[in-house]
């Protein structure tokens, strides 16, 4: 059963019960008031009525309480009983962010990164070869983005259910608490205290300000006869106005403090998310969609605002409603409080139901927005492929479809919002009408002064503003939580390549590397490394030769512990690499990967990445050893030339030589070269080999084609 369905009875029956209860309570208060100055015979009738009223209101409130309790029990049952559709099968390590295009390849045997079969396979290029624009496939049948997004939307919709109901779902967000709550930061705790105090004070002035207006009006009436100008009352009224002003009063102070707190949380969350992503192993990074991960980290900002929404919007709302009920009872009578409750409940009712529709609309906007930006990113980054195949028109057609869907989704979202605002406004107007008529009756019958009417009308805005804010907060919190689901999944994704308890740094006195009967597979059905054993003696150069796809690069990745072996072990100077720290193992190696990539900064910075404290002269020497120094000097800005994204502005050979220079500069104990000189001519290759020989006194392991 859907949880939102269980909430319906509470709202359908609970609301009228609550409102009836309030009316009868109001009547009881009137009865109690009325009996004060009565003569004995009439008083007896009132007294008997009193008990009847109290009994009735107790009965009604008890019914409401029982209904609420049943609802809660129902919720708890739903959490613990899988038979009604709530499961606990969510895998803690389930991957969250994988591209459809690579997910099938990532259906690996690595337990943490099991992926479902790709539900939305992209169309092969050959399949569109001879189509005219009219024949291009349209809509969801073809568009992998939209179908992928539907899969994503479906996944989000089932989160709450899979997590075992709202309570368990929300409980998971507790992992963000240390980043939102400044437990160890005295300064921010102080900010928080001032914030809470100023929010409470603001509630008081919200009442005093309209009340003072009423006082001024009454004094002005008196002034008609006495001729006295109530300037003190006017000054006080202006002072209160200043205190409740949004831009220079207590709300402004709240904003100042809250923005500091939110920024602090955002900082903490962003850094924690970055640390976490960087600590995840290659299995995760092979399968991730970078755009999705970056978006998830960016969601940290949304989550940081939750505290603000709760502290500055939701809690004050509750206070405001309590104060409002008391104050209107004071100004008018208990019936006015009933009207306030009626407006509050009907307003919440409208907000709740329309928000359900709106959340769907918002999800649509977010999904289509994502599809649009992904498509754009894909096209811009694959500009060369589009140009090689002359497919600009085709891509434009695909983009048009995506933008069209995105625009339609936004339109629907705006329409739903407008319907909601209209519904809320109607509730507010109805309430104002009722309270104005009630107040008019009281004034005409001489039960209250005219000033109270003005105070009440002015206070009405103070009552309804928090209602608007609450409606807004409800929507905000819901969308923050939806946004943060991605970040939550990211935080829940744990690395399986971690330091063993008590592991120390690896000691490399000699540099002996040993593989003993190592087994490894990315995919259970297709083992990649099948019981390999080898020894690389100190000073020895080992070359791995094999056909393409035989697992040479994988062996080097296992050695650097990007993955853990599934059977057997790898030892460096007799120490199993799983028993020493990951950091020290990676620090010991200098690795030139098969497809080296550079950062889009200067050549100097890229080479210095090997050793951050190296001097410019040391960088030049490393580049000389890698036979790239002379070439760099011919570039327009020499060592300060920017290399483009991933080093796109360099030739394959230049890129490889810079990657080698980086390792030479690092001067590591062990060198791993993964076809590091495949793009070089024989003469350059032999020069580099000589340089590498001198590098570590001979401790290196190489791969095929290195000729060591
Ligand atoms: N991240 C990965 N996930 C799943 N399978 C992978 C992954 N990386 C590599 N493989 C597969 O593992 C096998 C070995 O790959 P590897 O890169 O080690 O081969 P190689 O011997 O270095 O090949 P080449 O000579 O072409 O560089 C290949 O079949 C490859 O498709
Ligand atoms: Mg390889």
XYZ file of C-alpha atoms and ligand atoms in Angstrom:
740
model
C 0.000 0.000 0.000
C 1.241 3.438 -0.864
C 1.959 5.559 2.202
C 0.234 8.588 0.742
C -2.926 6.484 0.473
C -2.747 5.755 4.186
C -2.602 9.465 4.863
C -5.906 10.047 3.122
C -8.256 8.830 5.891
C -6.509 11.086 8.390
C -7.008 14.097 6.187
C -10.486 13.161 4.976
C -12.048 12.310 8.335
C -9.549 13.894 10.706
C -9.994 17.412 9.340
C -13.785 17.706 9.812
C -13.472 16.020 13.205
C -10.801 18.514 14.246
C -12.776 21.512 13.018
C -15.985 20.314 14.724
C -13.964 19.782 17.903
C -12.684 23.344 17.697
C -16.179 24.779 17.223
C -17.523 22.917 20.215
C -14.523 23.958 22.306
C -15.154 27.563 21.306
C -18.776 27.171 22.320
C -17.656 25.669 25.637
C -15.463 28.704 26.280
C -18.432 30.957 25.543
C -20.594 28.931 27.892
C -17.960 29.141 30.632
C -17.687 32.872 30.095
C -21.460 33.311 30.033
C -22.078 31.610 33.339
C -19.992 34.107 35.294
C -22.543 36.796 36.013
C -25.730 34.802 35.956
C -28.537 34.504 38.357
C -28.979 31.025 39.963
C -31.870 29.575 37.835
C -30.235 30.451 34.523
C -26.848 29.504 35.919
C -28.025 25.945 36.587
C -28.932 25.503 32.907
C -25.540 26.892 31.879
C -23.725 24.613 34.288
C -25.396 21.511 32.865
C -24.574 22.749 29.376
C -21.002 23.219 30.457
C -20.543 19.531 31.279
C -22.217 18.513 28.043
C -19.915 20.769 26.014
C -16.772 19.646 27.794
C -17.769 15.991 27.338
C -18.516 16.521 23.640
C -15.254 18.305 22.908
C -13.306 15.641 24.845
C -15.041 12.934 22.828
C -14.235 14.601 19.554
C -10.602 15.215 20.420
C -10.298 11.626 21.629
C -11.663 10.414 18.288
C -9.106 12.527 16.515
C -6.324 11.201 18.766
C -7.391 7.581 18.159
C -7.505 8.197 14.429
C -3.991 9.635 14.516
C -2.764 6.718 16.663
C -4.272 4.219 14.221
C -2.542 5.982 11.408
C 0.806 5.803 13.206
C 0.299 2.099 14.041
C -0.595 1.523 10.401
C 2.651 3.247 9.416
C 4.713 1.142 11.843
C 3.043 -2.048 10.577
C 3.845 -1.037 7.045
C 7.477 -0.594 8.000
C 7.779 -3.992 9.608
C 5.483 -6.049 7.368
C 6.816 -6.816 3.917
C 3.477 -8.359 3.003
C 1.971 -4.939 2.425
C 4.585 -4.026 -0.100
C 7.421 -2.459 1.847
C 10.740 -4.200 1.429
C 14.101 -3.981 3.099
C 16.110 -5.368 0.266
C 17.907 -2.181 -0.581
C 21.543 -2.979 -1.004
C 23.670 -0.625 1.042
C 26.289 -0.714 -1.633
C 24.004 -0.453 -4.585
C 25.586 1.844 -7.151
C 23.711 4.975 -7.873
C 25.232 6.650 -10.790
C 25.959 4.688 -13.876
C 25.599 5.557 -17.496
C 23.270 3.462 -19.559
C 25.956 3.040 -22.144
C 28.432 1.342 -19.864
C 26.234 -0.230 -17.261
C 26.038 -3.572 -19.001
C 29.812 -3.764 -19.021
C 29.810 -2.973 -15.379
C 27.720 -5.956 -14.493
C 30.869 -7.109 -12.865
C 31.633 -9.626 -10.251
C 32.718 -6.836 -7.934
C 30.058 -7.015 -5.253
C 29.757 -3.296 -4.614
C 29.183 -2.311 -8.164
C 26.635 -4.685 -9.529
C 24.552 -2.980 -12.161
C 21.263 -3.850 -13.686
C 21.168 -4.662 -17.319
C 21.030 -1.511 -19.374
C 17.329 -0.813 -19.853
C 17.857 1.960 -22.340
C 20.459 0.952 -24.872
C 21.548 3.693 -27.238
C 21.077 3.176 -30.939
C 24.123 2.074 -32.907
C 25.452 4.566 -35.412
C 25.031 2.207 -38.354
C 21.334 1.972 -37.721
C 20.651 5.574 -38.675
C 22.962 5.664 -41.644
C 20.494 6.013 -44.510
C 17.509 7.705 -42.874
C 15.976 10.938 -44.048
C 14.789 13.489 -41.453
C 11.181 12.205 -41.730
C 12.345 8.677 -41.055
C 14.410 9.582 -38.007
C 13.021 7.778 -35.051
C 10.915 10.029 -32.857
C 9.960 10.161 -29.234
C 10.675 7.786 -26.431
C 11.002 4.731 -28.643
C 14.314 5.976 -29.715
C 15.483 8.624 -27.345
C 17.654 6.921 -24.816
C 17.697 9.988 -22.582
C 13.989 10.128 -22.009
C 13.663 6.435 -21.358
C 16.645 6.516 -19.048
C 15.084 9.406 -17.219
C 11.865 7.507 -16.836
C 13.859 4.696 -15.291
C 15.410 7.224 -12.950
C 12.039 8.768 -12.016
C 10.633 5.326 -11.293
C 13.653 4.584 -9.112
C 13.102 7.755 -7.085
C 9.413 7.010 -6.658
C 10.236 3.661 -5.128
C 12.872 4.994 -2.714
C 10.482 5.632 0.129
C 8.839 2.259 -0.354
C 12.132 0.406 -0.624
C 13.526 2.131 2.413
C 10.639 0.889 4.539
C 8.387 3.928 4.835
C 8.891 7.600 5.550
C 10.442 7.160 8.978
C 13.204 4.855 7.790
C 13.622 6.844 4.622
C 14.116 10.102 6.518
C 16.282 8.377 9.132
C 18.876 7.710 6.465
C 19.373 11.444 6.071
C 20.821 11.426 9.588
C 24.219 10.751 8.003
C 24.195 14.384 6.891
C 23.552 15.667 10.405
C 27.230 16.208 11.385
C 27.627 18.458 8.361
C 24.473 20.465 9.038
C 24.697 20.825 12.805
C 27.741 22.769 14.088
C 28.352 20.414 17.015
C 31.993 21.405 17.527
C 31.965 24.966 16.335
C 31.282 27.432 19.129
C 30.927 30.445 16.822
C 28.201 28.819 14.758
C 26.478 27.501 17.871
C 26.318 31.093 19.085
C 24.843 32.154 15.734
C 22.259 29.436 16.148
C 21.319 30.644 19.656
C 20.939 34.243 18.474
C 18.926 33.013 15.519
C 16.475 31.082 17.693
C 16.157 33.997 20.164
C 15.541 36.534 17.414
C 12.966 34.230 15.797
C 11.102 34.005 19.115
C 11.318 37.769 19.651
C 10.020 38.328 16.136
C 6.900 36.267 17.009
C 6.205 38.647 19.916
C 6.649 41.780 17.813
C 4.451 40.290 15.094
C 1.629 40.560 17.645
C 2.639 43.875 19.204
C 2.917 45.695 15.884
C -0.729 45.345 14.705
C -1.902 45.670 18.292
C -0.138 49.030 18.525
C -1.892 50.163 15.335
C -5.203 49.434 17.050
C -4.037 51.464 20.080
C -3.104 54.390 17.811
C -6.543 54.298 16.149
C -8.312 54.259 19.505
C -6.173 57.158 20.766
C -6.923 59.126 17.602
C -10.621 58.626 18.243
C -10.105 59.974 21.746
C -8.042 62.818 20.246
C -11.140 64.009 18.371
C -12.540 65.100 21.715
C -9.360 65.781 23.767
C -7.197 67.301 20.980
C -4.140 65.266 22.144
C -1.892 63.800 19.446
C -0.794 60.239 20.461
C 2.787 60.731 19.285
C 4.295 58.284 21.808
C 1.983 55.518 20.561
C 2.830 56.398 16.957
C 6.582 56.297 17.684
C 6.234 52.921 19.358
C 4.200 51.641 16.431
C 6.944 52.728 13.982
C 9.592 51.131 16.227
C 7.708 47.821 16.165
C 7.342 48.133 12.422
C 11.079 48.541 12.101
C 11.698 45.458 14.230
C 9.453 43.253 12.085
C 10.721 44.747 8.811
C 12.145 42.174 6.409
C 15.123 44.280 5.392
C 16.290 46.024 8.569
C 14.570 44.277 11.457
C 14.818 40.922 13.181
C 14.044 38.932 9.999
C 17.048 40.566 8.356
C 19.249 39.563 11.312
C 17.884 36.028 10.964
C 18.787 36.001 7.272
C 22.322 37.212 7.982
C 22.932 34.489 10.564
C 21.160 31.798 8.633
C 23.139 32.461 5.445
C 26.344 32.004 7.445
C 25.075 28.729 8.874
C 23.914 27.477 5.462
C 27.220 28.384 3.865
C 29.076 26.590 6.637
C 26.963 23.468 6.032
C 27.415 23.730 2.279
C 31.178 23.951 2.738
C 31.233 20.906 5.041
C 28.982 18.863 2.776
C 30.805 19.748 -0.449
C 34.193 18.830 0.989
C 32.840 15.624 2.556
C 31.185 14.642 -0.738
C 34.421 15.312 -2.639
C 36.472 13.257 -0.157
C 33.976 10.456 -0.400
C 33.892 10.395 -4.206
C 37.681 10.429 -4.407
C 37.900 7.555 -1.937
C 35.663 5.332 -4.038
C 37.522 2.674 -6.017
C 37.991 2.326 -9.739
C 34.982 -0.021 -9.928
C 32.766 2.934 -9.047
C 34.541 5.409 -11.285
C 34.454 3.029 -14.251
C 30.684 2.902 -13.987
C 29.772 6.404 -12.966
C 28.197 9.133 -15.027
C 30.411 12.118 -14.235
C 27.587 14.576 -14.818
C 25.407 12.748 -12.306
C 28.166 12.640 -9.681
C 28.879 16.341 -10.087
C 25.172 17.111 -9.798
C 24.924 14.978 -6.668
C 27.794 16.894 -5.060
C 26.199 20.176 -6.074
C 23.014 19.120 -4.259
C 24.912 19.725 -1.035
C 23.724 23.335 -1.265
C 20.082 22.264 -1.271
C 20.552 20.083 1.762
C 22.294 22.877 3.640
C 19.126 24.944 3.248
C 17.001 22.387 5.062
C 18.050 23.685 8.470
C 17.057 27.177 7.384
C 13.684 25.986 6.153
C 12.986 24.165 9.397
C 14.366 26.795 11.764
C 13.185 29.942 10.032
C 10.015 28.815 8.329
C 8.416 25.666 9.721
C 8.958 26.053 13.492
C 7.968 29.749 13.546
C 4.821 28.741 11.682
C 3.726 26.497 14.521
C 4.476 29.275 17.031
C 2.661 31.819 14.878
C -0.458 29.685 14.737
C -0.511 29.199 18.512
C 0.013 32.910 19.139
C -2.575 33.781 16.488
C -5.214 31.579 18.106
C -4.561 33.156 21.499
C -4.445 36.718 20.175
C -7.607 36.605 18.083
C -9.397 35.033 21.039
C -8.179 37.981 23.093
C -9.226 40.549 20.473
C -12.517 38.911 19.542
C -13.551 35.548 20.976
C -12.942 31.826 20.675
C -14.902 31.672 17.407
C -12.183 33.776 15.814
C -9.647 31.135 16.858
C -11.807 28.513 15.172
C -11.765 30.572 11.981
C -7.971 30.775 12.181
C -7.756 26.999 12.607
C -10.221 26.499 9.770
C -8.109 28.655 7.452
C -4.901 26.908 8.587
C -6.306 23.424 8.037
C -7.975 24.157 4.689
C -4.850 25.972 3.505
C -2.665 22.988 4.472
C -5.174 20.636 2.866
C -5.013 22.488 -0.489
C -1.223 22.769 -0.260
C -0.763 19.084 0.556
C -2.892 17.753 -2.277
C -1.701 20.115 -4.960
C 1.917 19.587 -3.877
C 1.525 15.872 -4.639
C 0.633 16.794 -8.227
C 3.279 19.459 -8.223
C 6.038 17.091 -7.126
C 5.313 14.955 -10.162
C 5.421 18.047 -12.336
C 8.705 19.143 -10.742
C 10.216 15.747 -11.234
C 9.239 16.033 -14.874
C 10.951 19.423 -15.123
C 14.109 18.117 -13.441
C 14.169 14.960 -15.561
C 13.680 16.800 -18.815
C 16.145 19.506 -17.753
C 18.742 16.827 -17.080
C 18.053 15.186 -20.425
C 18.434 18.534 -22.148
C 21.750 19.400 -20.533
C 23.093 15.872 -20.992
C 22.222 15.973 -24.678
C 23.845 19.358 -25.070
C 26.948 18.215 -23.223
C 27.118 15.057 -25.303
C 26.861 17.006 -28.542
C 29.355 19.689 -27.632
C 31.895 17.193 -26.302
C 31.424 14.912 -29.315
C 31.585 17.731 -31.785
C 34.316 15.987 -33.775
C 32.292 12.758 -34.195
C 29.237 14.776 -35.244
C 31.382 16.637 -37.778
C 33.173 13.496 -39.074
C 29.819 11.886 -39.876
C 28.151 15.170 -40.855
C 25.278 14.579 -38.470
C 24.671 18.170 -37.265
C 21.119 18.257 -38.668
C 20.273 14.952 -37.106
C 21.621 16.033 -33.725
C 19.716 19.307 -33.977
C 16.546 17.306 -34.571
C 17.213 15.196 -31.472
C 17.923 18.263 -29.377
C 14.705 19.940 -30.586
C 12.700 16.989 -29.324
C 14.373 17.119 -25.927
C 13.963 20.893 -25.565
C 10.306 20.574 -26.576
C 9.679 18.042 -23.829
C 11.535 20.195 -21.321
C 9.464 23.278 -22.198
C 6.197 21.336 -21.926
C 7.206 20.007 -18.502
C 8.004 23.547 -17.260
C 4.686 24.816 -18.568
C 2.760 22.120 -16.710
C 4.732 22.871 -13.548
C 3.901 26.588 -13.775
C 0.205 25.838 -14.395
C -0.013 23.560 -11.351
C 1.727 26.208 -9.206
C -0.776 28.827 -10.320
C -3.706 26.535 -9.504
C -2.234 25.999 -6.044
C -1.748 29.713 -5.400
C -5.351 30.331 -6.468
C -6.630 27.614 -4.082
C -4.573 28.991 -1.196
C -5.747 32.536 -1.893
C -9.399 31.423 -1.856
C -8.910 29.828 1.594
C -7.343 33.040 2.843
C -10.077 35.272 1.426
C -12.810 33.069 2.895
C -11.147 33.286 6.298
C -10.830 37.074 6.057
C -14.487 37.346 5.102
C -15.585 35.242 8.077
C -13.432 37.063 10.598
C -14.422 40.499 9.269
C -18.136 39.690 9.558
C -17.604 38.325 13.061
C -15.635 41.438 14.095
C -18.230 43.753 12.505
C -20.997 42.080 14.547
C -19.039 42.483 17.765
C -18.291 46.157 17.111
C -21.855 47.013 16.108
C -23.129 45.332 19.288
C -20.605 47.297 21.304
C -18.582 44.269 22.484
C -15.273 45.646 21.259
C -13.718 48.979 20.166
C -13.189 49.937 16.489
C -9.417 49.818 17.045
C -9.649 46.057 17.505
C -11.101 45.723 14.026
C -8.112 47.557 12.547
C -5.710 45.540 14.689
C -7.406 42.331 13.597
C -7.317 43.214 9.889
C -3.693 44.218 10.189
C -2.926 41.055 12.160
C -4.617 38.912 9.541
C -1.570 39.308 7.299
C 0.638 38.162 10.161
C -1.516 35.044 10.420
C -1.601 34.249 6.724
C 2.055 34.998 5.909
C 3.294 31.938 7.859
C 0.683 29.866 6.047
C 2.146 30.916 2.729
C 5.604 30.284 4.085
C 4.604 26.850 5.336
C 3.190 25.941 1.928
C 6.441 27.112 0.414
C 8.563 25.246 2.999
C 6.658 22.031 2.441
C 7.376 22.186 -1.253
C 10.969 23.238 -0.613
C 11.738 20.475 1.890
C 10.174 17.863 -0.397
C 12.260 18.984 -3.349
C 15.431 19.312 -1.211
C 14.951 15.732 -0.083
C 14.334 14.551 -3.638
C 17.489 16.373 -4.747
C 19.496 15.022 -1.831
C 18.511 11.443 -2.641
C 21.393 11.373 -5.100
C 23.841 12.677 -2.544
C 22.488 10.228 0.011
C 23.063 7.329 -2.358
C 26.535 8.597 -3.011
C 27.334 8.703 0.713
C 25.888 5.227 1.125
C 28.115 3.831 -1.607
C 31.053 2.378 0.290
C 34.464 1.516 -1.047
C 35.502 -2.122 -0.876
C 39.175 -1.307 -1.426
C 40.095 0.102 1.971
C 42.926 -0.039 4.485
C 42.906 -3.077 6.750
C 42.567 -2.236 10.469
C 45.965 -1.318 11.879
C 47.656 -1.303 8.436
C 50.950 0.584 8.265
C 52.843 2.021 5.293
C 54.554 -0.380 2.910
C 58.317 -0.792 3.450
C 60.317 -1.220 0.241
C 63.958 -1.976 1.102
C 64.565 -3.900 -2.143
C 61.579 -3.665 -4.492
C 60.651 -7.309 -5.046
C 57.175 -7.817 -6.553
C 55.411 -11.150 -6.444
C 52.073 -12.312 -7.881
C 51.008 -15.694 -6.393
C 48.208 -17.540 -8.160
C 46.182 -14.380 -8.746
C 42.586 -14.590 -9.976
C 40.487 -11.618 -10.947
C 37.439 -10.970 -13.090
C 35.372 -7.904 -13.858
C 32.525 -10.195 -14.788
C 31.954 -13.579 -13.146
C 31.192 -15.252 -16.464
C 34.455 -14.070 -18.022
C 37.604 -14.327 -15.829
C 40.247 -11.769 -16.808
C 43.251 -12.960 -14.783
C 43.327 -16.700 -14.332
C 45.840 -17.900 -11.751
C 48.849 -15.802 -12.775
C 52.119 -16.103 -10.795
C 55.199 -14.023 -11.478
C 58.145 -12.471 -9.670
C 59.873 -9.190 -10.571
C 63.246 -9.135 -8.823
C 64.751 -5.860 -7.578
C 66.418 -4.106 -10.500
C 64.748 -6.364 -13.008
C 62.614 -5.080 -15.864
C 59.602 -7.248 -16.595
C 57.617 -6.959 -19.812
C 54.125 -8.425 -20.100
C 53.355 -9.512 -23.627
C 49.929 -10.690 -24.733
C 47.157 -10.200 -27.191
C 44.829 -7.249 -26.871
C 42.299 -7.650 -24.078
C 44.337 -10.376 -22.378
C 44.575 -8.419 -19.108
C 47.955 -6.641 -19.135
C 46.575 -3.279 -17.982
C 44.428 -5.097 -15.419
C 47.558 -6.648 -13.837
C 49.061 -3.195 -13.359
C 45.782 -1.910 -11.851
C 45.757 -4.843 -9.427
C 49.333 -4.048 -8.451
C 48.386 -0.435 -7.645
C 45.346 -1.801 -5.815
C 42.729 -0.106 -7.920
C 40.938 -3.440 -7.492
C 41.534 -6.219 -4.961
C 42.435 -9.681 -6.201
C 39.696 -12.264 -5.799
C 42.057 -15.177 -5.132
C 45.801 -15.402 -4.472
C 47.871 -12.411 -3.397
C 50.241 -9.695 -4.557
C 53.275 -8.904 -2.414
C 55.809 -6.100 -2.412
C 58.944 -7.155 -0.512
C 56.899 -9.953 1.141
C 54.124 -7.609 2.309
C 50.638 -8.375 0.989
C 49.398 -5.089 -0.516
C 46.033 -5.599 1.234
C 47.776 -5.419 4.626
C 49.496 -2.083 4.093
C 48.012 1.371 3.530
C 46.589 2.146 0.126
C 48.177 5.561 0.203
C 51.708 4.221 0.677
C 51.300 1.629 -2.098
C 50.160 4.215 -4.633
C 52.863 6.638 -3.497
C 55.539 4.005 -4.194
C 54.633 3.692 -7.872
C 55.103 5.912 -10.865
C 52.474 4.932 -13.414
C 52.237 5.962 -17.047
C 48.801 4.820 -18.193
C 47.889 3.518 -21.618
C 45.729 6.559 -22.361
C 47.426 9.353 -20.441
C 45.335 12.431 -19.745
C 46.417 15.892 -18.623
C 44.649 18.721 -16.832
C 43.692 21.778 -18.843
C 46.455 23.896 -17.329
C 49.998 24.778 -18.417
C 52.608 22.153 -19.324
C 54.615 23.268 -16.294
C 51.758 22.616 -13.879
C 50.953 19.288 -15.494
C 54.487 17.978 -15.122
C 54.772 19.383 -11.581
C 51.774 17.245 -10.669
C 54.312 14.413 -10.329
C 56.055 16.294 -7.484
C 54.260 19.412 -6.323
C 57.331 21.037 -4.714
C 59.619 20.551 -7.732
C 61.467 23.610 -9.055
C 61.101 24.802 -12.648
C 64.631 23.586 -13.357
C 63.756 20.082 -12.154
C 60.704 20.123 -14.445
C 62.939 21.123 -17.369
C 65.382 18.300 -16.557
C 62.552 15.735 -16.427
C 61.257 16.991 -19.777
C 64.760 16.759 -21.249
C 64.962 13.135 -20.066
C 61.584 12.466 -21.698
C 62.838 14.098 -24.951
C 60.105 16.723 -24.966
C 61.988 19.812 -23.693
C 63.030 21.099 -27.142
C 59.536 20.610 -28.507
C 57.997 22.557 -25.591
C 60.284 25.505 -26.300
C 58.813 25.753 -29.813
C 55.280 26.228 -28.417
C 54.015 29.865 -28.385
C 54.057 30.116 -24.590
C 56.711 27.473 -23.919
C 56.169 25.774 -20.576
C 53.176 28.022 -19.944
C 51.207 26.710 -22.934
C 47.798 25.349 -21.979
C 47.255 21.793 -23.157
C 43.439 21.788 -23.611
C 40.920 19.416 -22.087
C 42.632 16.104 -21.284
C 45.617 17.342 -23.344
C 43.714 17.544 -26.625
C 46.027 20.219 -28.065
C 49.025 17.862 -28.009
C 49.897 15.041 -30.369
C 49.661 11.462 -29.033
C 53.473 11.243 -28.764
C 53.810 14.620 -27.000
C 51.166 13.615 -24.513
C 52.914 10.327 -23.770
C 56.261 12.067 -23.298
C 54.747 14.581 -20.858
C 53.190 11.694 -18.917
C 56.631 10.055 -18.765
C 58.275 13.343 -17.698
C 55.773 13.550 -14.859
C 56.817 10.116 -13.603
C 60.525 10.903 -14.038
C 60.001 14.023 -11.924
C 58.210 11.979 -9.252
C 61.247 9.689 -9.046
C 59.309 6.719 -7.599
C 60.638 3.421 -6.228
C 58.780 1.351 -8.831
C 57.791 2.329 -12.350
C 54.822 0.901 -14.254
C 54.534 1.679 -17.939
C 51.371 0.675 -19.764
C 52.308 0.895 -23.443
C 53.787 4.246 -22.506
C 55.841 4.672 -25.662
C 53.439 3.149 -28.197
C 53.013 6.469 -30.033
C 56.749 7.259 -30.269
C 59.258 6.672 -33.026
C 62.044 4.184 -32.322
C 64.769 6.799 -31.798
C 62.767 8.816 -29.211
C 61.712 5.578 -27.525
C 65.271 4.415 -27.012
C 66.283 7.837 -25.595
C 63.436 7.621 -23.077
C 64.330 4.051 -22.167
C 67.833 5.185 -21.267
C 66.446 7.949 -19.085
C 64.108 5.524 -17.339
C 66.966 3.088 -16.705
C 68.808 5.763 -14.778
C 65.674 6.745 -12.901
C 65.163 4.232 -10.118
C 68.306 2.229 -10.260
C 66.465 -0.310 -12.353
C 63.337 -1.045 -10.280
C 60.595 -1.092 -12.831
C 57.915 -3.245 -14.348
C 56.866 -2.641 -17.919
C 54.492 -3.908 -20.489
C 54.546 -5.198 -24.009
C 56.410 -3.328 -26.693
C 58.652 -1.548 -24.224
C 61.761 -3.342 -25.369
C 63.445 -3.253 -21.959
N 36.438 -1.580 -16.009
C 36.189 -2.683 -16.687
N 35.007 -3.304 -16.540
C 34.737 -4.439 -17.188
N 35.602 -5.051 -18.011
C 36.808 -4.493 -18.217
C 37.163 -3.282 -17.557
N 38.422 -2.938 -17.921
C 38.823 -3.902 -18.773
N 37.878 -4.825 -18.949
C 37.964 -6.040 -19.776
O 38.996 -6.837 -19.243
C 39.752 -7.419 -20.280
C 41.241 -7.080 -20.093
O 41.408 -5.700 -20.265
P 42.840 -5.006 -20.247
O 42.645 -3.554 -20.394
O 43.547 -5.466 -19.032
O 43.490 -5.622 -21.527
P 44.932 -5.345 -22.148
O 45.638 -6.641 -22.159
O 45.578 -4.226 -21.452
O 44.500 -4.932 -23.625
P 45.228 -3.900 -24.608
O 46.468 -4.578 -25.120
O 44.220 -3.711 -25.692
O 45.523 -2.685 -23.829
C 39.177 -6.916 -21.580
O 38.343 -7.907 -22.114
C 38.357 -5.717 -21.184
O 37.231 -5.605 -22.024
Mg 46.089 -2.311 -21.926
